[in-house]
Amino acid sequence: MQVLKFGGSSVADATRMSQVIDIVLAAAAKDRTIVVSSAISGCTDALIAIGAEQDPASRAQQIEALRRRHHAIARRLFTGDERREMVTELDTLFAELADAEPEACVTFGELFSTRILARKFACEDVATQWLDSRKLVRTLGGVVAEGLTYANILAAVQAAPDVRLFVAPGFIASDGDGKVTTLGRGGSDYSAALFAAGARASALEIWTDVPGMMTANPKVVPAAVSIPDISYNAALTLAENGAKVLYAPTVKPAMEAGIAFSIRNTFDPRHPGTLVSGRPAVKEGEWMGVTSRTLADKGESVVCLVGEAVASRASASARMLAALSEAGIQPLGGVTGEGDAFFIRVRPTVENAAVGAIHREFFEHRAVTVIPVFIAGYGAVGHELVRLIGLSADRIATRRGRTIRIMGLSNSTRFAIDLRGIRPEDAEARLADGENAAGGAFIDAVLAAAPRGAVFVDCTNDHHIHERYAELFRGGLNIVTSNRRSLSLPFVQYAALKAEARQNGAFFRYDTTVGNSLPILESIASDANCSDSIVSIEAVVSCTLNYIITGYDGAKRDSLATLLRRAQDEGLTEADPRTDLGGKDVLRKLLILAREAGVPLEADDVEIVPMLGPEFFDCPLDAFYERLAAYEPQFIAREAELDAVDQRQRFVASLRRDSAAPHGYRAEIKMQRVGPDSPFYWISGTENVTVVTSEYSAPLVIKGAGEGVRLAATGIIKDILM
Ligand code: ASP
Ligand code: MG
């Protein structure tokens, strides 16, 4: 005899039930089988809600929804008379549910699912019998009366020697008074173990939606793997301390009856899953898993590490503490527990981080790779980058198996280098105590100290720093930059830099130079890499201009000068905002876009029509603001005129295929009128939009925030990790 148990997600709908049916039929061909099933997924929750519902109309509605789900399954699995009989059988149960006492409602889910399964097996010509768990599984004073239960089960299967396949609802039982009750949420696993022990089964398989017990919850630790073999005790400890895959009370009946049981994946039936037994094939001292649970009432979480035949508790405890401290997590007390279980308490906010850190230490034998990083520039972006590296270190390590270590940092006057790492929270102080950065001393020091493969990050606005990029590449460093200047140099110089990177096997990434962290350049590059199909690139990528111009859309409350001053105050513009107004910054971005698309565009190839005439540019800043005020009525008039025809003006950089133009593409930067059919019409504030049109697909529209230090830092980290 063998027992196969299926969880709610394994029987969630007709497709999944069909997979279950295949698994069961194959198993029943080998041995007599008892199938224990949960209710279809979500059903128990729905039944609890129905039991608690006071409003009769709403109750009826909820019952109807559940009935429809079951009917849908019946319609898919059965035809003809069988379908009619199935539907009638279900409807009889649903009628009982409608009249049921509130606390009895929850017990119906397993009846529905197992009636469907039992009928289906019978249709497949297997000698099948449905067993009423309510009569067999008995509780006394809230606990299962095991002796009585086992005797009932054994008698039931012995009374039906010709039956090949029994189907029994999990979860439900009846108490000393014969009243129907349950074994607690998740209790079907436990039912299955009781059936296995009672029927003296030789095997128990618990089929669920993950490949067995895992070294950690894969939702928390993506690197978690399934545990092939584990002892009853270790499995029990994991289950009791947060491993949801197994309902803890399941272990005892199986263990006492000496039945090895496996936990397997319905969606991957070939996967062996986890075998839980008294004599697991594990080496002494092997680690099994790490789990956690939140004790809401105490405002703390307990992380639990479990091994088999652990040799030294002291050294394991020390490793746990070191792993937490490495991750910057302060435990709430020492390591407790006994034998092969280790517990440590942490604040709930760092619960997942703690599980990740311990999992890394004990289960991810592939050590986390350190990425050494040297950061030039500690302005708004540099500052945020350092902060974000500190915030995300754990997550990056867990998700990517790598960790960014800041080994050098500089602002315009000072720098610090420390190969052991500069902690983000110490950055400010380390710079203050740092060395004099004058005369390119930081880069000299980086070249002298950096390990091969380190990443140099340029988040400065420095006009000359790119002159040293080639040296950095030759020194074995990679470069990530958000500084546009190196990329808008004359094409030959730009090409030489890229060649230098290639020759030294280094990477040179600058995705944040256009559209901040928006994936514009990578999208263009992937198009250009695979074909020459780019027809046009159009971009509204000046945060300053977008800010001013969209400030005029609709409302028109503030003057141009006010908007511009505000943009300047918010740090959107260059020191002299006219650099932006004149289109110079957009020009750099267009050069980068074009070059990424494989077009060797030069600044001179681009026709720029600034938003304002030349008289605004060849004067001091004060005079400029006066002229701007004088120009205002004209601008308003033009806006009104456009508004009347539902158009807006946008400062658009474009590159369009044109065989008559220098490199086969015409490049322009100018004001354009756009209507509601253009994505440019719909931007607000500093949003950026880029539209890439290629031959082979509909235009790709990339729209999103074009500014913000948090996003810039995110984009830089993406470039570092890519
Ligand atoms: N259906 C019950 C629950 O959801 C029992 C089980 O699925 O194991 O808790
Ligand atoms: Mg369940």
XYZ file of C-alpha atoms and ligand atoms in Angstrom:
732
model
C 0.000 0.000 0.000
C 1.143 3.509 -0.709
C -0.338 6.894 0.086
C -0.196 9.867 -2.291
C -1.265 13.249 -1.016
C -1.989 16.237 -3.243
C -2.089 19.835 -2.030
C -4.558 22.502 -3.073
C -2.417 23.961 -5.837
C -1.993 20.478 -7.346
C -5.768 20.210 -7.808
C -6.461 23.890 -8.439
C -8.188 23.403 -11.793
C -8.982 20.811 -14.436
C -5.566 21.017 -16.102
C -3.767 20.423 -12.860
C -6.175 17.724 -11.805
C -5.391 15.949 -15.070
C -1.708 15.962 -14.128
C -2.638 14.505 -10.755
C -4.733 11.841 -12.443
C -1.777 10.817 -14.617
C 0.506 10.563 -11.601
C -2.042 8.540 -9.640
C -2.872 6.146 -12.471
C 0.810 5.418 -12.989
C 1.269 4.814 -9.263
C -1.846 2.656 -8.910
C -0.597 0.433 -11.709
C 2.232 -0.567 -9.362
C 0.587 -0.889 -5.958
C -2.660 -0.373 -4.077
C -2.954 3.297 -3.364
C -4.714 5.724 -1.081
C -5.030 9.235 -2.514
C -5.497 11.996 0.031
C -6.330 15.418 -1.336
C -6.689 18.975 -0.133
C -9.462 21.236 -1.286
C -8.799 23.079 -4.551
C -6.572 26.079 -3.893
C -8.266 29.018 -2.217
C -11.330 26.928 -1.396
C -10.708 26.612 2.349
C -10.188 30.366 2.674
C -13.401 30.933 0.732
C -15.288 28.491 2.962
C -14.042 30.209 6.097
C -15.340 33.492 4.687
C -18.680 31.843 3.869
C -18.929 30.503 7.415
C -18.344 33.982 8.797
C -20.662 35.792 6.375
C -23.673 37.369 8.066
C -25.423 38.671 4.991
C -27.441 35.827 3.408
C -27.309 37.313 -0.098
C -23.557 37.700 -0.035
C -23.182 34.230 1.448
C -25.235 32.763 -1.386
C -23.132 34.673 -3.888
C -19.870 33.352 -2.462
C -21.201 29.799 -2.451
C -22.242 30.259 -6.056
C -18.746 31.396 -7.043
C -17.239 28.293 -5.471
C -19.839 26.098 -7.092
C -18.974 27.554 -10.484
C -15.290 26.800 -10.019
C -16.090 23.173 -9.278
C -18.567 22.923 -12.112
C -15.941 24.239 -14.484
C -13.612 21.445 -13.427
C -16.370 18.870 -13.793
C -17.180 20.139 -17.280
C -13.584 19.792 -18.365
C -13.016 16.354 -16.849
C -16.252 14.568 -17.676
C -18.631 14.138 -20.578
C -22.167 12.858 -21.098
C -23.843 10.990 -18.257
C -20.770 11.113 -16.136
C -20.745 14.850 -16.305
C -24.415 15.018 -15.360
C -23.913 12.692 -12.416
C -20.855 14.606 -11.257
C -22.701 17.897 -11.365
C -25.624 16.423 -9.458
C -23.296 15.010 -6.832
C -21.558 18.361 -6.432
C -24.849 20.213 -6.253
C -26.074 17.928 -3.486
C -22.968 18.838 -1.493
C -23.407 22.522 -2.286
C -26.999 22.337 -1.060
C -25.705 20.868 2.201
C -23.164 23.670 2.396
C -25.917 26.239 1.978
C -27.640 24.857 5.089
C -24.502 24.117 7.074
C -23.672 25.584 10.478
C -21.005 28.306 10.252
C -18.211 26.187 11.735
C -18.989 23.202 9.502
C -18.558 25.135 6.245
C -14.781 24.782 6.227
C -15.043 20.985 6.038
C -16.668 20.908 2.594
C -13.667 21.777 0.398
C -12.023 18.381 0.637
C -15.354 16.685 -0.033
C -15.725 18.530 -3.317
C -12.204 17.843 -4.556
C -12.105 14.169 -3.587
C -15.539 13.379 -5.013
C -14.336 14.686 -8.333
C -11.107 12.703 -8.171
C -12.814 9.483 -7.071
C -15.335 9.636 -9.876
C -12.653 10.360 -12.398
C -10.581 7.326 -11.367
C -13.659 5.137 -11.500
C -14.248 6.368 -15.031
C -10.736 5.240 -15.873
C -11.808 1.726 -14.927
C -9.779 1.526 -11.766
C -11.501 -0.174 -8.839
C -11.971 2.932 -6.725
C -13.557 3.648 -3.372
C -14.107 6.969 -1.685
C -13.330 6.835 2.041
C -15.091 9.107 4.478
C -12.288 10.577 6.575
C -14.887 12.003 8.926
C -15.701 8.474 10.069
C -12.121 7.194 10.095
C -10.035 9.998 11.531
C -11.165 10.706 15.080
C -10.085 13.338 17.529
C -10.504 13.450 21.293
C -10.110 16.687 23.174
C -8.688 18.378 20.073
C -5.996 15.778 19.361
C -6.090 12.836 17.022
C -6.915 9.557 18.759
C -4.261 7.678 16.890
C -5.014 4.126 18.017
C -8.667 4.412 17.088
C -7.915 6.199 13.840
C -5.379 3.602 12.724
C -7.757 0.781 13.548
C -10.547 2.453 11.556
C -8.330 2.980 8.547
C -6.918 -0.522 8.587
C -10.386 -2.006 8.871
C -11.666 0.098 5.998
C -8.953 -0.953 3.563
C -9.037 -4.574 4.681
C -12.782 -4.663 4.187
C -12.327 -3.849 0.513
C -9.631 -6.215 -0.791
C -10.684 -5.718 -4.406
C -10.297 -1.976 -4.341
C -7.148 -0.738 -6.029
C -7.507 2.932 -5.309
C -8.959 4.653 -2.271
C -9.631 8.365 -2.301
C -9.918 10.178 1.012
C -10.418 13.830 1.877
C -7.570 15.343 3.850
C -7.999 17.875 6.637
C -11.344 16.639 7.987
C -12.138 14.342 10.889
C -14.744 14.011 13.586
C -14.505 14.477 17.318
C -15.580 12.391 20.309
C -19.216 13.425 19.823
C -19.103 12.484 16.166
C -19.154 16.141 15.132
C -17.150 16.992 12.033
C -13.894 18.867 12.708
C -10.528 19.575 11.093
C -6.863 18.890 11.748
C -5.875 22.563 11.411
C -4.825 24.632 8.422
C -2.548 22.691 6.129
C -3.792 19.541 7.871
C -4.121 17.339 4.783
C -0.453 16.389 5.040
C -1.177 15.117 8.495
C -4.231 13.185 7.259
C -2.027 11.509 4.680
C 0.492 10.449 7.325
C -2.337 9.026 9.461
C -3.653 7.047 6.500
C -0.152 5.793 5.764
C 0.444 4.689 9.340
C -3.056 3.202 9.708
C -2.946 1.283 6.447
C 0.643 0.199 7.185
C 1.734 1.691 3.912
C 5.282 1.209 2.746
C 5.494 4.634 1.158
C 4.009 8.094 1.474
C 4.354 10.769 -1.176
C 3.327 14.336 -0.498
C 2.793 16.104 -3.811
C 2.945 19.880 -3.725
C 4.001 22.803 -5.916
C 7.718 22.984 -5.079
C 10.422 20.359 -5.559
C 10.469 19.173 -1.967
C 11.832 20.857 1.105
C 14.311 23.527 0.211
C 17.382 24.919 1.896
C 15.395 28.143 2.382
C 12.141 29.646 1.224
C 12.893 30.304 -2.468
C 10.734 33.419 -2.317
C 13.215 34.845 0.157
C 16.418 33.217 -1.092
C 16.457 32.675 -4.850
C 19.601 30.553 -4.481
C 17.766 27.975 -2.358
C 17.921 24.402 -3.646
C 15.878 21.356 -2.838
C 17.137 19.028 -0.091
C 17.481 15.479 -1.453
C 17.571 13.622 1.887
C 16.676 14.657 5.367
C 15.959 12.983 8.711
C 12.556 13.043 10.364
C 13.933 15.223 13.127
C 15.543 17.820 10.902
C 12.420 17.963 8.706
C 10.295 18.393 11.810
C 12.456 21.228 13.110
C 12.292 23.022 9.768
C 8.515 22.524 9.573
C 8.010 23.780 13.109
C 10.081 26.853 12.472
C 8.650 28.254 9.311
C 9.053 25.778 6.415
C 5.512 25.949 5.041
C 5.967 23.082 2.613
C 5.289 20.533 5.348
C 2.673 20.619 8.112
C 4.708 19.738 11.193
C 2.337 17.182 12.820
C 2.752 15.040 9.682
C 6.182 13.850 10.742
C 5.289 11.981 13.926
C 2.935 9.292 12.550
C 5.319 8.567 9.686
C 8.326 8.464 11.972
C 6.658 6.191 14.521
C 5.508 3.813 11.813
C 8.943 3.951 10.186
C 7.512 5.101 6.869
C 9.908 7.128 4.741
C 8.028 9.830 2.935
C 8.877 12.038 0.006
C 7.801 15.549 -0.858
C 7.463 16.007 -4.588
C 6.491 18.535 -7.212
C 3.292 17.925 -9.187
C 4.539 20.296 -11.864
C 7.836 18.458 -12.248
C 7.000 14.813 -11.565
C 10.441 13.588 -12.595
C 12.140 15.590 -9.878
C 12.948 13.239 -6.989
C 12.068 15.919 -4.415
C 12.966 15.357 -0.780
C 13.027 12.011 0.997
C 12.320 12.255 4.710
C 13.413 9.159 6.580
C 15.083 7.744 9.656
C 18.293 7.001 7.852
C 18.940 9.773 5.370
C 21.859 9.403 3.013
C 23.616 12.480 4.291
C 27.123 13.038 5.456
C 27.676 13.903 9.054
C 27.717 17.591 9.664
C 25.774 18.409 6.519
C 23.517 21.464 6.640
C 19.875 21.023 5.750
C 18.125 24.358 5.709
C 17.417 27.727 7.215
C 13.927 28.986 8.016
C 12.387 31.802 9.949
C 9.166 32.871 11.509
C 7.880 36.125 12.866
C 6.634 36.270 16.420
C 4.274 39.186 15.902
C 3.343 39.465 19.574
C 6.981 39.819 20.588
C 7.960 42.027 17.663
C 10.825 39.741 16.750
C 11.716 36.959 14.354
C 13.434 33.676 14.968
C 15.809 32.366 12.344
C 16.495 28.649 12.555
C 19.385 26.760 11.008
C 19.204 22.978 10.914
C 21.887 20.398 10.200
C 22.397 16.656 10.621
C 24.834 15.341 13.227
C 26.494 18.711 13.650
C 30.024 18.220 14.954
C 30.665 21.482 16.755
C 27.898 23.697 17.986
C 30.406 26.350 18.967
C 31.893 26.792 15.544
C 28.523 26.710 13.815
C 27.230 29.382 16.191
C 30.273 31.520 15.512
C 29.755 31.203 11.752
C 26.127 32.241 12.126
C 27.064 35.325 14.111
C 29.832 36.232 11.697
C 27.493 35.899 8.720
C 25.009 38.229 10.365
C 27.638 40.737 11.329
C 29.106 40.690 7.805
C 25.615 41.582 6.585
C 25.396 44.373 9.148
C 22.669 42.619 11.141
C 22.611 42.932 14.888
C 21.018 39.848 16.494
C 18.775 40.217 19.539
C 20.793 37.896 21.761
C 22.993 34.865 21.221
C 22.553 31.574 19.411
C 20.273 29.130 21.242
C 18.911 25.653 20.634
C 20.359 22.209 21.063
C 21.564 19.279 19.022
C 21.298 20.064 15.334
C 19.091 23.139 15.597
C 20.374 26.685 15.983
C 18.155 29.661 16.699
C 18.854 33.327 16.609
C 16.478 36.213 17.107
C 16.471 39.337 14.926
C 14.219 42.291 14.256
C 11.424 41.393 11.781
C 12.613 44.088 9.360
C 15.868 42.205 8.810
C 14.405 38.696 9.007
C 14.782 37.973 5.309
C 18.220 39.548 5.162
C 19.308 37.356 8.065
C 17.998 34.213 6.367
C 19.851 35.270 3.199
C 23.098 35.890 5.049
C 22.983 32.551 6.863
C 22.000 30.736 3.697
C 24.968 32.277 1.929
C 27.340 31.219 4.658
C 26.115 27.632 5.007
C 24.631 26.695 1.655
C 26.059 28.769 -1.152
C 29.430 27.172 -1.481
C 30.207 29.388 -4.386
C 31.524 32.361 -2.446
C 30.081 35.759 -3.161
C 32.241 37.553 -5.708
C 33.481 40.938 -4.660
C 33.322 43.714 -7.248
C 35.866 46.362 -6.289
C 34.577 49.828 -7.099
C 36.311 53.222 -7.180
C 33.956 56.167 -7.299
C 34.944 59.577 -8.625
C 32.452 62.278 -7.707
C 30.637 62.698 -4.445
C 28.002 65.188 -5.542
C 24.291 64.411 -5.504
C 24.617 61.282 -7.651
C 27.825 59.986 -6.063
C 26.376 60.460 -2.635
C 23.206 58.580 -3.529
C 25.222 55.847 -5.222
C 27.237 55.210 -2.072
C 24.084 55.201 0.037
C 22.297 52.829 -2.334
C 25.236 50.427 -2.440
C 25.004 50.262 1.341
C 21.250 49.688 1.233
C 21.256 47.052 -1.483
C 24.392 45.060 -0.697
C 22.445 42.186 0.826
C 19.879 41.976 -1.827
C 22.462 42.065 -4.581
C 24.487 39.374 -2.864
C 21.429 37.170 -2.450
C 20.104 37.690 -5.921
C 23.307 37.914 -7.900
C 25.941 36.276 -5.725
C 28.053 39.401 -5.951
C 28.843 42.219 -3.665
C 29.951 45.739 -4.518
C 32.825 46.910 -2.345
C 33.731 50.579 -2.428
C 37.524 50.641 -2.344
C 38.038 54.244 -3.311
C 36.094 57.467 -3.282
C 36.823 61.039 -4.219
C 35.195 64.416 -4.411
C 36.790 67.379 -6.121
C 39.245 68.050 -3.310
C 39.876 64.826 -1.367
C 40.046 61.113 -1.851
C 40.283 57.937 0.197
C 41.438 54.478 -0.858
C 40.998 51.336 1.224
C 41.077 47.911 -0.361
C 39.305 46.407 2.646
C 36.365 48.575 1.757
C 34.953 51.949 2.709
C 31.700 51.455 4.550
C 28.969 53.629 3.013
C 28.109 55.106 6.389
C 31.742 56.150 6.874
C 32.148 57.709 3.420
C 31.785 61.292 4.545
C 34.309 60.930 7.368
C 36.787 58.992 5.249
C 36.726 61.754 2.635
C 37.189 64.435 5.257
C 40.310 62.621 6.496
C 41.356 61.794 2.968
C 44.281 62.808 0.848
C 44.552 65.809 -1.413
C 42.962 65.031 -4.758
C 44.579 67.880 -6.682
C 46.307 67.160 -9.978
C 44.554 63.874 -10.691
C 45.956 62.259 -7.542
C 42.884 60.058 -7.132
C 43.299 58.391 -10.509
C 47.041 57.961 -9.868
C 46.204 56.201 -6.621
C 43.502 54.056 -8.261
C 45.940 52.969 -10.962
C 48.465 52.017 -8.313
C 46.077 50.144 -6.040
C 43.124 48.744 -7.961
C 42.836 44.982 -8.315
C 42.307 43.795 -11.903
C 38.695 43.832 -12.926
C 37.811 46.710 -10.630
C 35.219 49.216 -11.788
C 35.934 52.922 -11.997
C 32.725 54.909 -11.687
C 32.700 58.460 -12.995
C 29.809 60.417 -11.587
C 31.537 63.758 -11.851
C 30.763 66.653 -14.139
C 34.458 67.038 -14.760
C 35.375 68.194 -18.271
C 38.754 66.506 -18.308
C 38.462 63.263 -16.401
C 37.793 61.315 -19.628
C 41.304 62.157 -20.740
C 42.413 59.456 -18.348
C 39.902 56.774 -19.271
C 42.319 55.079 -21.677
C 44.932 54.809 -18.947
C 42.356 53.271 -16.626
C 41.415 50.672 -19.249
C 45.093 49.845 -19.739
C 45.430 49.560 -15.969
C 42.870 46.744 -16.000
C 39.864 48.769 -14.857
C 36.378 48.827 -16.274
C 34.508 52.098 -16.491
C 30.930 53.020 -15.704
C 30.150 56.663 -16.322
C 27.225 59.010 -16.061
C 29.383 61.848 -17.406
C 28.401 62.515 -20.998
C 31.523 64.318 -22.080
C 33.667 61.329 -22.984
C 30.931 60.020 -25.252
C 30.325 63.233 -27.140
C 33.945 63.799 -28.085
C 34.769 63.900 -31.797
C 33.930 60.493 -33.188
C 37.522 59.324 -33.668
C 38.320 59.987 -30.040
C 35.142 58.312 -28.925
C 35.910 55.310 -31.118
C 39.482 55.163 -29.813
C 38.211 55.017 -26.230
C 35.861 52.185 -27.025
C 38.648 50.359 -28.839
C 40.911 50.790 -25.825
C 38.285 49.211 -23.598
C 37.849 46.299 -25.998
C 41.563 45.699 -26.358
C 41.975 45.485 -22.616
C 38.995 43.228 -22.154
C 37.337 45.925 -20.101
C 33.761 47.077 -20.155
C 32.732 50.666 -20.763
C 29.124 51.335 -19.763
C 27.251 54.603 -19.818
C 23.584 53.736 -19.833
C 22.703 56.621 -17.516
C 24.022 59.271 -19.896
C 20.748 59.371 -21.813
C 17.406 59.225 -20.061
C 18.938 58.460 -16.683
C 18.111 54.858 -15.736
C 15.685 54.305 -18.613
C 16.849 51.389 -20.778
C 17.262 53.502 -23.902
C 20.827 52.821 -24.964
C 20.651 49.107 -24.313
C 17.489 48.895 -26.414
C 19.106 50.741 -29.282
C 22.282 48.695 -29.013
C 20.401 45.420 -29.111
C 18.578 46.558 -32.237
C 21.750 47.775 -33.869
C 23.699 44.651 -32.919
C 21.334 42.401 -34.774
C 20.549 44.413 -37.872
C 20.830 47.812 -39.468
C 17.149 48.208 -39.151
C 16.857 51.466 -37.228
C 14.688 53.851 -39.201
C 14.546 56.653 -36.701
C 15.204 57.639 -33.145
C 13.271 60.526 -31.694
C 13.859 61.688 -28.199
C 12.550 64.254 -25.792
C 15.374 63.996 -23.316
C 16.103 67.420 -21.914
C 14.872 67.528 -18.368
C 15.233 71.310 -18.206
C 13.348 71.980 -21.396
C 10.696 69.429 -20.651
C 10.230 70.986 -17.265
C 9.774 74.464 -18.670
C 7.675 73.532 -21.643
C 5.409 71.085 -19.886
C 5.077 73.718 -17.172
C 3.193 75.622 -19.841
C 0.890 72.784 -20.844
C -2.606 73.651 -19.795
C -2.044 75.664 -16.646
C 0.405 78.415 -17.672
C 0.618 79.793 -14.191
C 4.298 80.673 -13.983
C 6.459 82.728 -16.260
C 9.279 81.193 -18.285
C 11.822 82.907 -16.079
C 10.195 81.570 -12.913
C 10.115 78.049 -14.298
C 13.713 78.263 -15.427
C 14.894 79.620 -12.094
C 13.054 76.844 -10.338
C 14.605 74.238 -12.609
C 17.969 75.728 -11.759
C 17.188 75.609 -8.024
C 16.142 71.992 -8.296
C 19.508 71.183 -9.813
C 18.099 70.198 -13.199
C 20.086 72.665 -15.248
C 23.743 73.198 -15.821
C 25.290 76.137 -13.930
C 24.311 78.459 -16.791
C 20.864 77.199 -17.774
C 21.451 78.385 -21.315
C 23.622 75.337 -21.927
C 20.390 73.378 -21.804
C 18.253 75.960 -23.601
C 20.740 76.152 -26.427
C 20.399 72.428 -26.926
C 24.018 71.622 -26.091
C 23.166 68.992 -23.560
C 20.578 67.446 -25.866
C 23.214 67.484 -28.601
C 25.476 65.326 -26.448
C 22.645 62.934 -25.846
C 21.782 62.749 -29.526
C 25.426 61.995 -30.386
C 25.388 59.166 -27.872
C 22.086 57.807 -29.185
C 23.249 57.927 -32.783
C 26.611 56.357 -32.073
C 24.948 53.595 -30.114
C 22.884 52.947 -33.232
C 26.107 52.678 -35.238
C 25.930 56.108 -36.871
C 29.240 58.003 -36.532
C 27.513 61.304 -35.980
C 29.526 64.460 -35.260
C 28.281 67.592 -33.535
C 28.539 69.498 -36.804
C 26.185 67.097 -38.532
C 23.349 68.101 -36.253
C 21.070 70.959 -37.125
C 20.103 72.719 -33.907
C 17.398 75.317 -33.671
C 17.398 76.485 -30.054
C 14.190 77.391 -28.353
C 15.377 81.012 -28.160
C 17.148 83.234 -30.671
C 20.889 84.091 -30.608
C 20.247 87.395 -28.782
C 19.508 85.344 -25.658
C 22.865 83.652 -25.651
C 25.477 86.347 -26.226
C 24.709 88.363 -23.129
C 25.269 88.140 -19.358
C 22.840 86.014 -17.361
C 20.997 89.032 -15.875
C 20.318 90.517 -19.275
C 19.201 87.088 -20.418
C 16.510 86.908 -17.765
C 15.309 90.417 -18.717
C 15.046 89.448 -22.353
C 13.229 86.309 -21.369
C 10.613 88.363 -19.528
C 10.189 90.601 -22.558
C 9.771 87.564 -24.790
C 7.145 86.001 -22.564
C 4.002 87.449 -24.261
C 5.171 86.116 -27.590
C 5.676 82.666 -26.112
C 2.270 82.743 -24.474
C 0.644 83.751 -27.716
C 2.267 80.867 -29.531
C 1.201 78.424 -26.832
C -2.380 79.715 -27.054
C -2.344 79.333 -30.799
C -1.193 75.716 -30.488
C -3.631 75.012 -27.726
C -6.485 76.051 -29.956
C -5.609 73.236 -32.364
C -4.807 70.807 -29.542
C -1.089 70.769 -30.132
C 1.894 71.223 -27.884
C 5.491 72.115 -28.550
C 8.319 69.852 -27.565
C 12.071 70.102 -27.950
C 12.815 66.987 -29.961
C 16.134 65.439 -30.916
C 15.779 63.207 -33.933
C 17.784 60.963 -36.148
C 16.044 59.851 -39.312
C 17.178 57.661 -42.128
C 17.912 59.868 -45.147
C 20.198 58.718 -47.905
C 21.082 62.329 -48.797
C 22.424 63.106 -45.309
C 26.099 62.632 -44.281
C 25.951 59.178 -42.664
C 22.673 58.150 -44.149
C 20.794 59.801 -41.320
C 19.550 63.320 -40.793
C 19.991 64.675 -37.286
C 18.054 67.594 -35.887
C 17.255 69.210 -32.595
C 14.396 71.627 -32.614
C 10.969 72.574 -31.398
C 8.251 70.471 -32.918
C 4.513 70.682 -32.672
C 2.917 67.451 -31.639
C -0.691 66.355 -31.324
C -2.313 63.861 -28.995
C -1.340 61.002 -31.307
C 2.316 61.510 -30.366
C 3.765 60.057 -27.177
C 5.634 63.347 -26.770
C 2.360 65.168 -26.242
C 1.712 63.278 -23.038
C 4.822 63.884 -20.978
C 4.717 65.850 -17.798
C 7.417 67.489 -15.708
C 10.853 66.155 -16.449
C 9.716 62.897 -18.031
C 11.751 61.627 -20.960
C 10.429 59.786 -23.979
C 12.413 58.044 -26.667
C 10.798 56.417 -29.673
C 12.911 53.942 -31.605
C 11.476 52.904 -34.931
C 12.997 49.955 -36.685
C 12.034 48.074 -39.795
C 11.000 44.936 -38.078
C 8.554 45.964 -35.434
C 6.221 48.627 -34.165
C 7.971 51.641 -32.613
C 9.486 51.073 -29.210
C 8.425 53.833 -26.831
C 10.532 54.230 -23.723
C 9.069 56.671 -21.283
C 9.789 57.429 -17.686
C 11.517 59.639 -15.211
C 14.524 61.254 -16.838
C 15.956 62.687 -13.710
C 16.397 61.950 -10.057
C 19.499 60.927 -8.181
C 17.971 57.724 -6.887
C 17.322 56.567 -10.437
C 20.751 57.667 -11.596
C 22.331 55.619 -8.827
C 20.115 52.642 -9.679
C 21.195 52.896 -13.299
C 24.857 53.025 -12.344
C 24.495 49.941 -10.162
C 22.805 48.186 -13.072
C 25.793 49.070 -15.253
C 28.223 47.825 -12.607
C 26.447 44.497 -12.263
C 25.488 43.893 -15.876
N -7.498 22.721 2.694
C -6.882 22.856 3.994
C -6.161 24.184 4.100
O -6.124 24.924 3.138
C -5.986 21.725 4.321
C -4.789 21.558 3.401
O -4.778 22.075 2.317
O -3.842 20.852 3.780
O -5.661 24.487 5.143
Mg -3.034 23.498 1.614
